[in-house]
Coordinates of C-alpha atoms in Angstrom, one line a residue:
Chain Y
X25 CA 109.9 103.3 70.0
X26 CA 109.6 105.2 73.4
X27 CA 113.2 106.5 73.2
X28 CA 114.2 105.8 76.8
X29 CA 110.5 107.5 78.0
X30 CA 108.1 105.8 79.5
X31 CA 105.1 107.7 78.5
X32 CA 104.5 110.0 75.5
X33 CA 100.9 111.5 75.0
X34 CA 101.4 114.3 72.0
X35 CA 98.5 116.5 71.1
X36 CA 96.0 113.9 72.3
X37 CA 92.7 115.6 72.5
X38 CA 89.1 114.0 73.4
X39 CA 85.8 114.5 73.1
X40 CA 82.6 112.6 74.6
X41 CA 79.7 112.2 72.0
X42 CA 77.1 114.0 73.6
X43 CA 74.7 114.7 73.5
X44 CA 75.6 116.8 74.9
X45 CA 79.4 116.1 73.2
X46 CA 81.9 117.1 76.6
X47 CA 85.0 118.5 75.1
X48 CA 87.2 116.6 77.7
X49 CA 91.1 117.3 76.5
X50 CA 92.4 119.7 74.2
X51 CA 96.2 118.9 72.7
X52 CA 97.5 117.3 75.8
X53 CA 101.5 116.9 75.6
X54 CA 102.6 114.6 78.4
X55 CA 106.2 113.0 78.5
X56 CA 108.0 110.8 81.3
X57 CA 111.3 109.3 81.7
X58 CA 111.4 106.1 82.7
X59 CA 112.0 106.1 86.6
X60 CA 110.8 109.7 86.8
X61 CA 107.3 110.5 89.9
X62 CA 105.5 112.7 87.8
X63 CA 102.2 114.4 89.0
X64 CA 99.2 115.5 86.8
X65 CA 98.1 118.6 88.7
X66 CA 94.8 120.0 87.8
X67 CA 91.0 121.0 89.3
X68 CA 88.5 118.0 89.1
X69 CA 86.7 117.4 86.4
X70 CA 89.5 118.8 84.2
X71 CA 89.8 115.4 82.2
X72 CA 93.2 113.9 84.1
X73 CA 91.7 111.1 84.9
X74 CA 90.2 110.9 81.3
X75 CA 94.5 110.8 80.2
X76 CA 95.2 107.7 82.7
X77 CA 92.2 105.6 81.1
X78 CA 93.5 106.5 78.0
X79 CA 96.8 105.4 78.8
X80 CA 95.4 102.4 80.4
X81 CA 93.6 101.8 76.8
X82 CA 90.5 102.0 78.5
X83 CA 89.5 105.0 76.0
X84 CA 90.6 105.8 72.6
X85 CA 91.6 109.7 72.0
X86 CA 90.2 111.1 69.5
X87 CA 93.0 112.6 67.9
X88 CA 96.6 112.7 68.6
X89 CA 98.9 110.1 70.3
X90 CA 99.4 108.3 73.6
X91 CA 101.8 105.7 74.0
X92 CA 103.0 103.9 77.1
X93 CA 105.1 100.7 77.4
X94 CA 103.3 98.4 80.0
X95 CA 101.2 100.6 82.3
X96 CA 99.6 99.0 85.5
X97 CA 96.2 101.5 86.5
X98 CA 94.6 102.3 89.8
X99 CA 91.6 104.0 89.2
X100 CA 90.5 106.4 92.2
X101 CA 88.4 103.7 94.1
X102 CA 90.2 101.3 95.8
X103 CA 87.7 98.7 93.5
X104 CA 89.0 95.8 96.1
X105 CA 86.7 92.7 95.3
X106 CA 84.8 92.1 98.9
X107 CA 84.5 88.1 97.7
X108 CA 88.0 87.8 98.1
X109 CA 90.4 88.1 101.1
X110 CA 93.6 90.3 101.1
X111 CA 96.0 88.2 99.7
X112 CA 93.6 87.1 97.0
X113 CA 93.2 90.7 95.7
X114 CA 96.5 91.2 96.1
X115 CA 97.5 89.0 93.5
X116 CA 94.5 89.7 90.9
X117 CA 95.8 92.1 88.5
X118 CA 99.2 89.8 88.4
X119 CA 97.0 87.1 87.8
X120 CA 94.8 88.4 85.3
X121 CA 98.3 89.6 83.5
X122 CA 99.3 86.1 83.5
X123 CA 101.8 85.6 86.4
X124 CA 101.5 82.0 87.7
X125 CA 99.0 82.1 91.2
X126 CA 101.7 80.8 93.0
X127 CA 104.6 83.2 92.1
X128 CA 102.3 86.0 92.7
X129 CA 101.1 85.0 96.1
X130 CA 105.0 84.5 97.3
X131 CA 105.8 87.5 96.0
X132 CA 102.8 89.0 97.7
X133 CA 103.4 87.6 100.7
X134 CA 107.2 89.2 100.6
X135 CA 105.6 93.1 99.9
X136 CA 102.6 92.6 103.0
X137 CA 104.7 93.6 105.6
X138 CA 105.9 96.4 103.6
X139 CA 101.9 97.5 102.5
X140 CA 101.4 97.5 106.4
X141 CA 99.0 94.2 106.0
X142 CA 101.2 92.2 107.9
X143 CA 98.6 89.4 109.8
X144 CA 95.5 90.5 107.4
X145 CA 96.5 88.2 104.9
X146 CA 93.3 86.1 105.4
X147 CA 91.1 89.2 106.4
X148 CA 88.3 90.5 103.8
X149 CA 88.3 93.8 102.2
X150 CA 85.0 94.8 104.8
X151 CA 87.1 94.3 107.4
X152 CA 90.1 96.7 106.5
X153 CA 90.8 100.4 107.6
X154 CA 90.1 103.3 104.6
X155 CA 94.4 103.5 104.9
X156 CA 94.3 99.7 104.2
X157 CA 92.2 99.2 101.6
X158 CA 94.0 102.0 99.6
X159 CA 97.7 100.0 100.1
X160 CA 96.3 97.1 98.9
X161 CA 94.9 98.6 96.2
X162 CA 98.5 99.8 95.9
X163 CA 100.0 96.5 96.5
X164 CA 97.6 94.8 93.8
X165 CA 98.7 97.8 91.3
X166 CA 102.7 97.0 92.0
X167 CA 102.2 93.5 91.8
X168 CA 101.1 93.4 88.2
X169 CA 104.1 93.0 86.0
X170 CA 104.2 96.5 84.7
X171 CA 107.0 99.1 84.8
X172 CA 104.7 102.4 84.7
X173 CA 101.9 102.9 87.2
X174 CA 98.9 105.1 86.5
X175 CA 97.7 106.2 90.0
X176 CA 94.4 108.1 90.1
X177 CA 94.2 110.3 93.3
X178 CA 94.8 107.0 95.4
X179 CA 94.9 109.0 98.6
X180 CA 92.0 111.0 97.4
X181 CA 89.2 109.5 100.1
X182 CA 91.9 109.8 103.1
X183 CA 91.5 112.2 105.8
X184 CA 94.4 115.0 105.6
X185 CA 97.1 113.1 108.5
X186 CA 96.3 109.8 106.7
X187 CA 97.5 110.6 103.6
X188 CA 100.7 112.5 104.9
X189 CA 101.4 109.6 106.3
X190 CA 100.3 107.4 103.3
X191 CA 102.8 110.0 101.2
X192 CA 105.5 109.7 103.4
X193 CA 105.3 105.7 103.1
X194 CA 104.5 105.6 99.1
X195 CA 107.9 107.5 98.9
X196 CA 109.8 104.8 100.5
X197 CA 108.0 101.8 99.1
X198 CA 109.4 103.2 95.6
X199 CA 112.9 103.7 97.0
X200 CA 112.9 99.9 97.9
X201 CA 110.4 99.1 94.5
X202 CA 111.3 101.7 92.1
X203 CA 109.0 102.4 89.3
X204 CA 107.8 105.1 86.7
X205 CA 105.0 106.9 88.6
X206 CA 102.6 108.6 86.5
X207 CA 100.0 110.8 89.7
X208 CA 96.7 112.5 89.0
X209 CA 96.1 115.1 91.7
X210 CA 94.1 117.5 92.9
X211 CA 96.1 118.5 96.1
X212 CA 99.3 121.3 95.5
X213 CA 101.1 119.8 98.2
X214 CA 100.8 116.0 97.6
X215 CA 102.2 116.7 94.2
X216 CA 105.3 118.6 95.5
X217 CA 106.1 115.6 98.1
X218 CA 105.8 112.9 95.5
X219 CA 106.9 114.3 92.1
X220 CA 109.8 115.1 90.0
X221 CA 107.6 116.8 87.8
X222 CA 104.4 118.3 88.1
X223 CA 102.5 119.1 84.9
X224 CA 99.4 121.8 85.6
X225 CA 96.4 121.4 83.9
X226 CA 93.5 123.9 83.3
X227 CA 89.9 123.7 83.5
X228 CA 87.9 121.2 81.0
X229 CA 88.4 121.4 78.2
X230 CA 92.2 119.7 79.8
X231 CA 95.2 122.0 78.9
X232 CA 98.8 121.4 80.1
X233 CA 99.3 125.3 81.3
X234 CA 102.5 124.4 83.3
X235 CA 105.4 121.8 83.4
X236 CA 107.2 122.5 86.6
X237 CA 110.3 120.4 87.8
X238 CA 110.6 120.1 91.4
X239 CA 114.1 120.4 92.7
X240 CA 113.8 119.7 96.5
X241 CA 116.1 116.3 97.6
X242 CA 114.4 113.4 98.9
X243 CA 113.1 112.4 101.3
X244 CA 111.0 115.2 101.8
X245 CA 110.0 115.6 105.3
X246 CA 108.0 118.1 107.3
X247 CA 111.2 120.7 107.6
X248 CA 111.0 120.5 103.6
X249 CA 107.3 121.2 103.6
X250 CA 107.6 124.4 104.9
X251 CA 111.0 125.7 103.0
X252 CA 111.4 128.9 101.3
X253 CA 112.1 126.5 98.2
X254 CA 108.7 124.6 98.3
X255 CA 106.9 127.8 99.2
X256 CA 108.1 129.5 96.1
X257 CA 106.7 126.2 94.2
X258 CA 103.8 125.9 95.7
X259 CA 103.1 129.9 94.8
X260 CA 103.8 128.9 91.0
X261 CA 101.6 125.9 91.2
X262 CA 98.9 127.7 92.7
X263 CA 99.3 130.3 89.8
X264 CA 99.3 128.5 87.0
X265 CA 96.2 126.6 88.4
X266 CA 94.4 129.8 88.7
X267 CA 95.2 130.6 85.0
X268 CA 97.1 134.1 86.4
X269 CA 100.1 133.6 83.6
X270 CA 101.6 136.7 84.6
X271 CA 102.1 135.9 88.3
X272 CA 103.6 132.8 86.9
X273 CA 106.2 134.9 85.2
X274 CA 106.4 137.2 88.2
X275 CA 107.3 134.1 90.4
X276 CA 109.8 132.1 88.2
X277 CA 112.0 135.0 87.7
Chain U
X10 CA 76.7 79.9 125.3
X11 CA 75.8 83.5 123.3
X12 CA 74.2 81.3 120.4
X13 CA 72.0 79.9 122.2
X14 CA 70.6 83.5 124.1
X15 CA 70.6 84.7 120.7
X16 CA 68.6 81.5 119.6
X17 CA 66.1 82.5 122.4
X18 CA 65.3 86.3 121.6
X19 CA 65.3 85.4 118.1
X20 CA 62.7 82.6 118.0
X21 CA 61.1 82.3 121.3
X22 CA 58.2 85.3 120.2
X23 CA 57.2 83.4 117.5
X24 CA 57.1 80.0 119.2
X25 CA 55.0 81.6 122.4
X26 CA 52.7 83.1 120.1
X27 CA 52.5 80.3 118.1
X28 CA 51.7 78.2 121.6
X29 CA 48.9 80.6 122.4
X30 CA 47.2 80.4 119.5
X31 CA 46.9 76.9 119.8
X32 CA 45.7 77.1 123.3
X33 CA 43.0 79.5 122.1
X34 CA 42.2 76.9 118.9
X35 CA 41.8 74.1 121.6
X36 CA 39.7 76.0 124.0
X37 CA 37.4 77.2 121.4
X38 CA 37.0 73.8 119.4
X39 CA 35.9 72.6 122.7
X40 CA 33.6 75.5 123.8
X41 CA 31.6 75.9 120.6
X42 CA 31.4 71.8 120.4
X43 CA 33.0 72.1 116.5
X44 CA 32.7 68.3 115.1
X45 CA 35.9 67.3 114.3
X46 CA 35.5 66.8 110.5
X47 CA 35.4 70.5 110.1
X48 CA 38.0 71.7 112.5
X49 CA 39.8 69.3 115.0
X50 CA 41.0 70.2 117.9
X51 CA 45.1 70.5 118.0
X52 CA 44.6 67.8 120.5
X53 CA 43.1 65.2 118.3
X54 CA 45.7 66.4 115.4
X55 CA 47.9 65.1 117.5
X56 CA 46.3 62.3 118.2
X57 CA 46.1 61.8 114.3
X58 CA 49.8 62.4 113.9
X59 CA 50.7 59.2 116.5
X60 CA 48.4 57.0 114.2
X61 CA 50.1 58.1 111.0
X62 CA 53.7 57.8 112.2
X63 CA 53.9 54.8 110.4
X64 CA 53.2 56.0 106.9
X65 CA 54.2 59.1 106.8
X66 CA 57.9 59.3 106.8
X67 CA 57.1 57.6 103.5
X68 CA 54.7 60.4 102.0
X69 CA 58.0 63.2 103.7
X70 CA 60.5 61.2 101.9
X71 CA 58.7 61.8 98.3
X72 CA 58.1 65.2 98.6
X73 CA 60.5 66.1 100.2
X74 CA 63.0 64.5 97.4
X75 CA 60.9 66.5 94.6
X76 CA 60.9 69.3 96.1
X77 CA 65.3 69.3 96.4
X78 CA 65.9 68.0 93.0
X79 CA 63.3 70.6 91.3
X80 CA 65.1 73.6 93.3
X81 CA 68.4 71.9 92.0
X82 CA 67.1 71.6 88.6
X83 CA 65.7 75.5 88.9
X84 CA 68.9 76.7 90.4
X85 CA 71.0 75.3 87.8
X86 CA 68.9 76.5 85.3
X87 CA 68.3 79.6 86.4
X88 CA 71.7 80.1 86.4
X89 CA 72.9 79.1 83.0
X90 CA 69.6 80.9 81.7
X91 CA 70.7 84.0 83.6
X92 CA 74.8 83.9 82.4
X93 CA 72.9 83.9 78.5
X94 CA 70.6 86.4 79.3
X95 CA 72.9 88.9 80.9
X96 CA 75.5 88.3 77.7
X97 CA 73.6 89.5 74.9
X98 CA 71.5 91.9 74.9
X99 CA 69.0 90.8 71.7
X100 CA 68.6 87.5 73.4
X101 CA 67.3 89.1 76.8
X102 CA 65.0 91.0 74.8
X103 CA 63.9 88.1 73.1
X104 CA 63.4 85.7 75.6
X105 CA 62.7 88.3 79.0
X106 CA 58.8 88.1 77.9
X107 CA 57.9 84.5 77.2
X108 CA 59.2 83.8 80.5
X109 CA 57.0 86.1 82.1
X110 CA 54.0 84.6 79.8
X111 CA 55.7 81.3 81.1
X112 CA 55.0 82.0 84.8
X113 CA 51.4 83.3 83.6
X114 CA 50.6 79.3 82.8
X115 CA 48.5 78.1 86.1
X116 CA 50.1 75.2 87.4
X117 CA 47.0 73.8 87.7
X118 CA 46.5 73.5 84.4
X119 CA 50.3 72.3 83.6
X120 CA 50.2 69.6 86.8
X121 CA 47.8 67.3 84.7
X122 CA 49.2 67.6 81.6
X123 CA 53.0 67.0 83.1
X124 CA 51.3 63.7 84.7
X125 CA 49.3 62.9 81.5
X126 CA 52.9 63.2 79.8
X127 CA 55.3 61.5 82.0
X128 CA 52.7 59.4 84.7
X129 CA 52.6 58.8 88.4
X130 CA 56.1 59.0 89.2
X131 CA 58.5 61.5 90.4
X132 CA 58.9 63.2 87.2
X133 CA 56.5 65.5 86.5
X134 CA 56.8 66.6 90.2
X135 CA 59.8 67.8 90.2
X136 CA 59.6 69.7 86.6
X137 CA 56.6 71.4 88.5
X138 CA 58.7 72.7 91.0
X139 CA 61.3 73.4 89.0
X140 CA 59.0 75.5 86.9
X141 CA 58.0 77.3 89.5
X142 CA 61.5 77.9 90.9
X143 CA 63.0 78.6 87.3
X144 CA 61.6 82.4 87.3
X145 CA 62.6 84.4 90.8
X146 CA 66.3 82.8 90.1
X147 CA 66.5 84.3 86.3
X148 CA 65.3 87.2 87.3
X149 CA 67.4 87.7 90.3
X150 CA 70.6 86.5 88.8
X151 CA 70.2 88.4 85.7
X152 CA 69.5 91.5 87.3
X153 CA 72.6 90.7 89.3
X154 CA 74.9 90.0 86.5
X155 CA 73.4 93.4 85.4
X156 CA 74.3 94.9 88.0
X157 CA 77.8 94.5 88.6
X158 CA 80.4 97.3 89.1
X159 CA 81.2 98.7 85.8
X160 CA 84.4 100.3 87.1
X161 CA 85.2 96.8 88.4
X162 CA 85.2 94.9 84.8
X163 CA 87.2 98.0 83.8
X164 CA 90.3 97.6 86.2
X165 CA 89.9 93.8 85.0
X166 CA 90.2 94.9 81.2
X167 CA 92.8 96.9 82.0
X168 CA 95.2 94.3 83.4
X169 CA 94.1 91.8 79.9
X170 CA 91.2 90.2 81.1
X171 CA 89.7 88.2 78.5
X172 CA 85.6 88.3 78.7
X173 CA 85.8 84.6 80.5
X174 CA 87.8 86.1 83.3
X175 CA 85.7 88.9 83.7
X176 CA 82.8 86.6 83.5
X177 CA 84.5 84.6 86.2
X178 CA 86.0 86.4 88.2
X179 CA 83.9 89.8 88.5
X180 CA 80.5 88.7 87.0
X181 CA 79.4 86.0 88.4
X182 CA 81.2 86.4 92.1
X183 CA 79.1 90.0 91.7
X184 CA 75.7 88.1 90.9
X185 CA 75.9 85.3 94.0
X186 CA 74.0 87.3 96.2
X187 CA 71.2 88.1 93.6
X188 CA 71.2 84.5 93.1
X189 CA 70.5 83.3 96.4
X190 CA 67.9 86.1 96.4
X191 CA 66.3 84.4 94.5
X192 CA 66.8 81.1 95.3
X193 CA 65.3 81.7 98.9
X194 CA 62.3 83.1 97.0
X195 CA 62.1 79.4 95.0
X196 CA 62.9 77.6 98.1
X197 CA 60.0 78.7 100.0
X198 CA 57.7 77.6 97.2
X199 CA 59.1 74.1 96.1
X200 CA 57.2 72.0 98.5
X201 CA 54.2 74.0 97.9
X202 CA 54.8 72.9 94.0
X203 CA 55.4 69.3 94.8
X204 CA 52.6 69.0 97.1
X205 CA 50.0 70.4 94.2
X206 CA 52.1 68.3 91.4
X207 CA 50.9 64.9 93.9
X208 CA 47.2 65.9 94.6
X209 CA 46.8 65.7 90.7
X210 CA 48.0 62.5 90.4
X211 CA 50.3 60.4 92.6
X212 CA 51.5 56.9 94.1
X213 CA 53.4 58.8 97.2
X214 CA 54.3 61.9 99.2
X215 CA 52.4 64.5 100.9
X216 CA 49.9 65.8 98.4
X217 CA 48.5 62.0 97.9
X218 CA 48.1 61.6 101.4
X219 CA 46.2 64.8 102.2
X220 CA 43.9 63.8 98.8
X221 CA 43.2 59.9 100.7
X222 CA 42.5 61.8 103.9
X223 CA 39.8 64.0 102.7
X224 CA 37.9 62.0 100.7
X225 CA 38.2 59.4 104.0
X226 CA 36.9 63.2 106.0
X227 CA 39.7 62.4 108.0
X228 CA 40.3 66.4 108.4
X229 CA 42.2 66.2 111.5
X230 CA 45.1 64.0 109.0
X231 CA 44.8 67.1 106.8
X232 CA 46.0 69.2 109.3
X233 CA 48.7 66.5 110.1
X234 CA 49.7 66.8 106.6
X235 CA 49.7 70.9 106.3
X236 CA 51.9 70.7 110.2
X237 CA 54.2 68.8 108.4
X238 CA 54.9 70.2 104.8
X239 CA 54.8 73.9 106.8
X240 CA 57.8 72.8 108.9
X241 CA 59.4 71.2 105.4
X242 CA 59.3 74.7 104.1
X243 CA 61.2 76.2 106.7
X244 CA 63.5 73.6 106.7
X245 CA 64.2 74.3 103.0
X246 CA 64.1 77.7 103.8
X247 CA 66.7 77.4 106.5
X248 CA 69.5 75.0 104.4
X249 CA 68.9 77.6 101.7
X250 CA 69.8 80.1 104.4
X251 CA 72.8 78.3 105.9
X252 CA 74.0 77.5 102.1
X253 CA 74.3 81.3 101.4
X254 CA 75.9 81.7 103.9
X255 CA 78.5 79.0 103.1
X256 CA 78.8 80.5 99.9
X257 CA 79.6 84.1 100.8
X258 CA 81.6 84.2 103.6
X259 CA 82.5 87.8 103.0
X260 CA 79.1 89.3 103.9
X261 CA 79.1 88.2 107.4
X262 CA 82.5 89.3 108.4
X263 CA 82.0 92.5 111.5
X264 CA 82.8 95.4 109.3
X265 CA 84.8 99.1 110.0
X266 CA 88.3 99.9 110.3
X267 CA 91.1 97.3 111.7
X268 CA 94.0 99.4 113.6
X269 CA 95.0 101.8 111.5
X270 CA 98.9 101.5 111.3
X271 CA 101.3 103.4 108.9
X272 CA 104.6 102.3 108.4
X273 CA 106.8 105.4 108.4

């Protein structure tokens, strides 16, 4: 019913009943392939985060469509229960899906290493790193047997080298783990290193005002970061964000 | 050993001042010339102590069986009564107000009627305590059912939790805290309730013994008897203590940042 895409939201708009009523998305058209890192660029409080918990079903729109086939959501805390150690959240949302404990801590225990909690297994939440936490939020979020996730600015609460780093790694976790990545962002650049696609949204009410592919190879390292290439991206992403259409136009050309 | 320095700067203050006020009590007994059947020296409570040795381990054992099995009863109750509460919102409204009125009720007045309805025996004692108990653990757990991160039940829902799992796995994990909030609260009243459950009407434990001592004007077995349920309280209050700890392992861990390491 998806047609090959993982995602399809057409002309879903919402609105809060107030009072006062908060106009949160207006006719949002989202599509993503399956396999495809897209990234939902927009300022905060524009009502992205509003599209992943309705595509998590969290929230009905209140017109228009939004469908997904299996979708696993991390909202933007890391929401780790403190009551239970690393290996136990790990395994929580796979367990609440239904995967047998056992399966899901063996196959836990095969992706620590990879999350950098190799040794922490037994550790509680308290006792992790802000880094930490946020890749096992991760890891809990890729365990669950879902093809699409739904990440909401999981590197939001890092400091600036932390989540370069935390980019670089995410990058090669899906090159060994692939998935459909659906990313709500705030930050220009963190969308160019991760995505495929970045889709620009506007102030609330939520618009899409942009659907920009990124063409730069993987993996993209530091000497891509500062390329005429992503500069030139970067300029339209910044444009379209700041609603100046014709500079847009200017740019593309 | 650390734990036992520790030990030491924790508790040593209170046990020196607890000596000097003695010392002064002693001293002062024996300057003013107090008789003893209004206030005996600590001296001659312990002399008192050495002559009820005997009997009272007897009188300890009663109370301080009524006293556990009315927190038990109260903690289990509590609970349950808290997991109903906190799940529907009419009931809570129904129910939140008579149990305030409940607490109202002077035990007092309930002690007789309890022993009137169910006699001498252990019985009414330990639905006294567990009366008294009942209230600081609804109200605690409740709250803390209440209380539990929204977002949290969320990310649960979103993964196909049914409302048991959530209950299970978010709720009630959320609430332990609350509950042994309250429970200390309960804990450091249930031999208090036993004792006053006896003096109205008993064949053993504590409260009957300080009853036969005063009408005997034995005042300095009193004091015995108050020595003695005072350090039952803070052993109750302690195995609550060490229980909550048990329980929640995770609040005691050292907390910040383990070595941050990246994987490139």
């Amino acid at each position: 019913m998806l047609d090959g895409r993982a995602i399809d939201v057409r002309g879903v708009s919402l609105t809060y009943a107030g009072p006062p009523p908060v106009h949160a998305l207006d006719g949002v058209d989202i599509e993503v392939a399956r396999g495809e890192f897209v990234a939902l660029l927009g300022p905060s409080g524009c009502g992205k985060s509003t599209l992943l918990r309705i595509l998590a079903d969290l929230v009905r729109p209140t017109s228009g469509e939004a469908r997904a086939d299996g979708v696993a959501y991390m909202p933007q805390r890391d929401l780790l229960l403190p009551w239970r150690r690393v290996l136990g959240n790990a395994v929580f949302a796979a367990e609440l899906a239904g995967v047998p404990p056992d399966e899901a801590k063996r196959r836990a225990r095969a992706l620590l290493p990879r999350f950098g909690l190799e040794g922490f297994e037994q550790a509680w939440p308290a006792q992790l790193s802000g880094g930490m936490r946020q890749r096992l939020a991760l890891l809990r979020t890729f365990l669950a047997p879902r093809e699409t996730l739904l990440l909401d600015e999981p590197f939001g609460a890092l400091d600036a080298i932390t989540r370069r780093q935390m980019q670089r790694w995410l990058q090669d976790v899906l090159a060994l783990e692939p998935r459909t990545v659906l990313l709500v962002t705030h930050d220009v650049e963190e969308a160019l290193n991760l995505a495929d696609t970045v889709y620009v949204m506007s102030p609330r009410p939520g618009r899409i005002v942009a659907r920009i592919p990124v063409a730069i190879g993987r993996p993209r390292d530091a000497a891509t970061v500062t390329s005429p290439g992503f500069i030139a991206l970067k300029a339209r992403l910044l444009a379209a964000l700041d609603g100046d259409a014709a500079h847009d136009a200017l740019s593309s050309s | 050993m650390p734990a036992v320095r520790h030990a030491l700067r924790d508790y040593a203050p209170a046990a020196a001042l607890l000596l000097a006020l003695l010392v002064v009590w002693e001293a002062a007994v024996r300057v003013l010339d107090v008789a003893p059947y209004l206030v005996p020296a600590p001296s001659r409570i312990a002399r008192a102590f050495m002559e009820v040795r005997g009997t009272l381990p007897d009188h300890l054992r009663t109370t301080a069986a009524e006293a556990a099995l009315g927190l038990a009863f109260s903690a289990a109750l509590g609970a349950g009564c808290a997991a109903l509460l906190a799940w529907t919102t009419p009931l809570r409204r129904a129910v939140y107000p008579l149990l305030v009125i409940s607490q109202n009720v002077p035990l007092v007045v309930i002690a007789p009627l309890l022993v009137v309805w169910f006699g001498f025996g252990m019985l009414p004692k330990v639905l006294v305590v567990t009366l008294m108990g009942f209230f600081p653990i609804v109200v605690a757990t409740t709250d803390g059912l209440l209380r539990a991160d929204g977002d949290l039940v969320e990310l649960a829902r979103s993964y196909g939790a049914s409302r048991w799992q959530v209950l299970r796995e978010v709720l009630i994990p959320s609430a332990v805290p609350a509950f042994f909030a309250g429970l200390q609260i309960s804990a450091a009243y249930a031999v208090l309730g036993a004792v006053i459950a006896e003096w109205v009407g008993a064949s053993s434990g504590l409260g009957l013994f300080i009853t036969r001592s005063q009408t005997a004007f034995r005042v300095d077995r009193v004091f015995v008897a108050v020595a003695v349920i005072a350090a039952l309280s803070i052993a109750s209050f302690a195995a609550v203590h060490l229980a909550a700890r048990l329980a929640m392992p995770w609040q005691h861990v050292a907390h910040g940042g383990a070595q941050e390491e990246v994987r490139g």
